[in-house]
């Protein structure tokens, strides 16, 4: 649950997820700095990442001022193994590429989409 090794100089985040439905299509994401002395994080970008040899991150949400988010996974998302990654920034500088902290959740399984009548 730490940051990726190739992100030298970037603080680690602890990322936790909670599921809001049985098919894992909606979830809550929380993050906190791995080291208590880390500066306050103002913005975060939340990504969904498949656990595959060549994963592509899927952007889910931009969060302003909170260490948590509620996200819905795309209906077209295939069943499989995934993680959530969070990139966090100490200011609105996220647009200029100055990443301050990064973290990854534990692996979780997304089931087959629920079929709703209607």
mmCIF file of C-alpha atoms in Angstrom, residues 3-89:
data_model
loop_
_atom_site.group_PDB
_atom_site.id
_atom_site.type_symbol
_atom_site.label_atom_id
_atom_site.label_comp_id
_atom_site.label_asym_id
_atom_site.label_seq_id
_atom_site.Cartn_x
_atom_site.Cartn_y
_atom_site.Cartn_z
ATOM 1 C CA UNK A 3 4.014 4.501 -3.331
ATOM 2 C CA UNK A 4 5.648 3.069 -6.427
ATOM 3 C CA UNK A 5 9.415 2.727 -6.216
ATOM 4 C CA UNK A 6 9.951 4.716 -9.427
ATOM 5 C CA UNK A 7 8.400 7.813 -7.802
ATOM 6 C CA UNK A 8 11.571 8.858 -5.959
ATOM 7 C CA UNK A 9 11.128 11.920 -3.774
ATOM 8 C CA UNK A 10 7.356 11.472 -3.570
ATOM 9 C CA UNK A 11 5.817 10.716 -0.173
ATOM 10 C CA UNK A 12 3.815 7.542 0.292
ATOM 11 C CA UNK A 13 0.071 7.405 0.910
ATOM 12 C CA UNK A 14 -1.928 4.699 2.622
ATOM 13 C CA UNK A 15 -5.016 4.022 0.498
ATOM 14 C CA UNK A 16 -8.055 2.098 1.770
ATOM 15 C CA UNK A 17 -11.285 1.212 -0.001
ATOM 16 C CA UNK A 18 -14.779 0.269 1.160
ATOM 17 C CA UNK A 19 -17.363 -1.270 -1.120
ATOM 18 C CA UNK A 20 -20.849 0.211 -1.369
ATOM 19 C CA UNK A 21 -22.436 -2.664 -3.331
ATOM 20 C CA UNK A 22 -21.972 -6.410 -3.789
ATOM 21 C CA UNK A 23 -20.772 -6.151 -7.378
ATOM 22 C CA UNK A 24 -18.097 -3.609 -6.331
ATOM 23 C CA UNK A 25 -19.317 -0.990 -8.785
ATOM 24 C CA UNK A 26 -19.424 1.818 -6.198
ATOM 25 C CA UNK A 27 -16.811 2.355 -3.528
ATOM 26 C CA UNK A 28 -15.441 4.745 -0.988
ATOM 27 C CA UNK A 29 -11.747 5.601 -1.080
ATOM 28 C CA UNK A 30 -9.748 7.080 1.822
ATOM 29 C CA UNK A 31 -6.082 8.051 1.947
ATOM 30 C CA UNK A 32 -3.624 9.423 4.460
ATOM 31 C CA UNK A 33 0.095 10.199 4.438
ATOM 32 C CA UNK A 34 2.264 7.213 5.338
ATOM 33 C CA UNK A 35 4.509 9.543 7.388
ATOM 34 C CA UNK A 36 2.815 11.788 9.991
ATOM 35 C CA UNK A 37 5.062 14.825 9.345
ATOM 36 C CA UNK A 38 3.950 15.159 5.704
ATOM 37 C CA UNK A 39 2.559 18.527 4.595
ATOM 38 C CA UNK A 40 -1.178 19.023 4.133
ATOM 39 C CA UNK A 41 -2.503 17.642 0.862
ATOM 40 C CA UNK A 42 -5.050 19.872 -0.886
ATOM 41 C CA UNK A 43 -5.980 17.980 -4.058
ATOM 42 C CA UNK A 44 -6.003 14.385 -5.177
ATOM 43 C CA UNK A 45 -6.666 12.485 -8.384
ATOM 44 C CA UNK A 46 -8.136 8.994 -8.066
ATOM 45 C CA UNK A 47 -7.422 6.284 -10.657
ATOM 46 C CA UNK A 48 -8.579 2.725 -11.268
ATOM 47 C CA UNK A 49 -5.782 0.382 -12.388
ATOM 48 C CA UNK A 50 -6.255 -3.181 -13.670
ATOM 49 C CA UNK A 51 -3.808 -5.756 -12.305
ATOM 50 C CA UNK A 52 -2.298 -6.768 -15.642
ATOM 51 C CA UNK A 53 1.243 -6.903 -17.054
ATOM 52 C CA UNK A 54 0.715 -3.550 -18.842
ATOM 53 C CA UNK A 55 -1.879 -1.646 -16.784
ATOM 54 C CA UNK A 56 -3.547 1.537 -18.027
ATOM 55 C CA UNK A 57 -4.766 3.911 -15.325
ATOM 56 C CA UNK A 58 -8.382 5.060 -15.700
ATOM 57 C CA UNK A 59 -9.108 8.487 -14.210
ATOM 58 C CA UNK A 60 -12.107 8.436 -11.849
ATOM 59 C CA UNK A 61 -12.229 11.621 -9.770
ATOM 60 C CA UNK A 62 -10.575 14.918 -8.777
ATOM 61 C CA UNK A 63 -10.966 15.632 -5.057
ATOM 62 C CA UNK A 64 -10.552 19.096 -3.527
ATOM 63 C CA UNK A 65 -9.592 19.420 0.142
ATOM 64 C CA UNK A 66 -10.737 16.020 1.453
ATOM 65 C CA UNK A 67 -8.842 12.782 2.143
ATOM 66 C CA UNK A 68 -11.715 10.673 0.779
ATOM 67 C CA UNK A 69 -14.021 10.214 -2.189
ATOM 68 C CA UNK A 70 -17.010 8.178 -3.303
ATOM 69 C CA UNK A 71 -16.544 6.854 -6.812
ATOM 70 C CA UNK A 72 -18.588 4.784 -9.216
ATOM 71 C CA UNK A 73 -16.803 2.336 -11.448
ATOM 72 C CA UNK A 74 -17.737 2.403 -15.146
ATOM 73 C CA UNK A 75 -20.665 0.094 -16.014
ATOM 74 C CA UNK A 76 -18.644 -1.262 -18.937
ATOM 75 C CA UNK A 77 -15.721 -2.233 -16.686
ATOM 76 C CA UNK A 78 -14.920 -5.920 -17.168
ATOM 77 C CA UNK A 79 -14.788 -8.223 -14.178
ATOM 78 C CA UNK A 80 -11.266 -8.700 -12.885
ATOM 79 C CA UNK A 81 -8.589 -7.675 -10.408
ATOM 80 C CA UNK A 82 -7.982 -3.950 -9.782
ATOM 81 C CA UNK A 83 -6.317 -1.447 -7.448
ATOM 82 C CA UNK A 84 -7.043 2.203 -6.741
ATOM 83 C CA UNK A 85 -4.164 4.678 -7.046
ATOM 84 C CA UNK A 86 -4.231 8.174 -5.560
ATOM 85 C CA UNK A 87 -1.953 11.019 -6.655
ATOM 86 C CA UNK A 88 -2.016 13.870 -4.101
ATOM 87 C CA UNK A 89 -0.826 17.453 -4.295
#
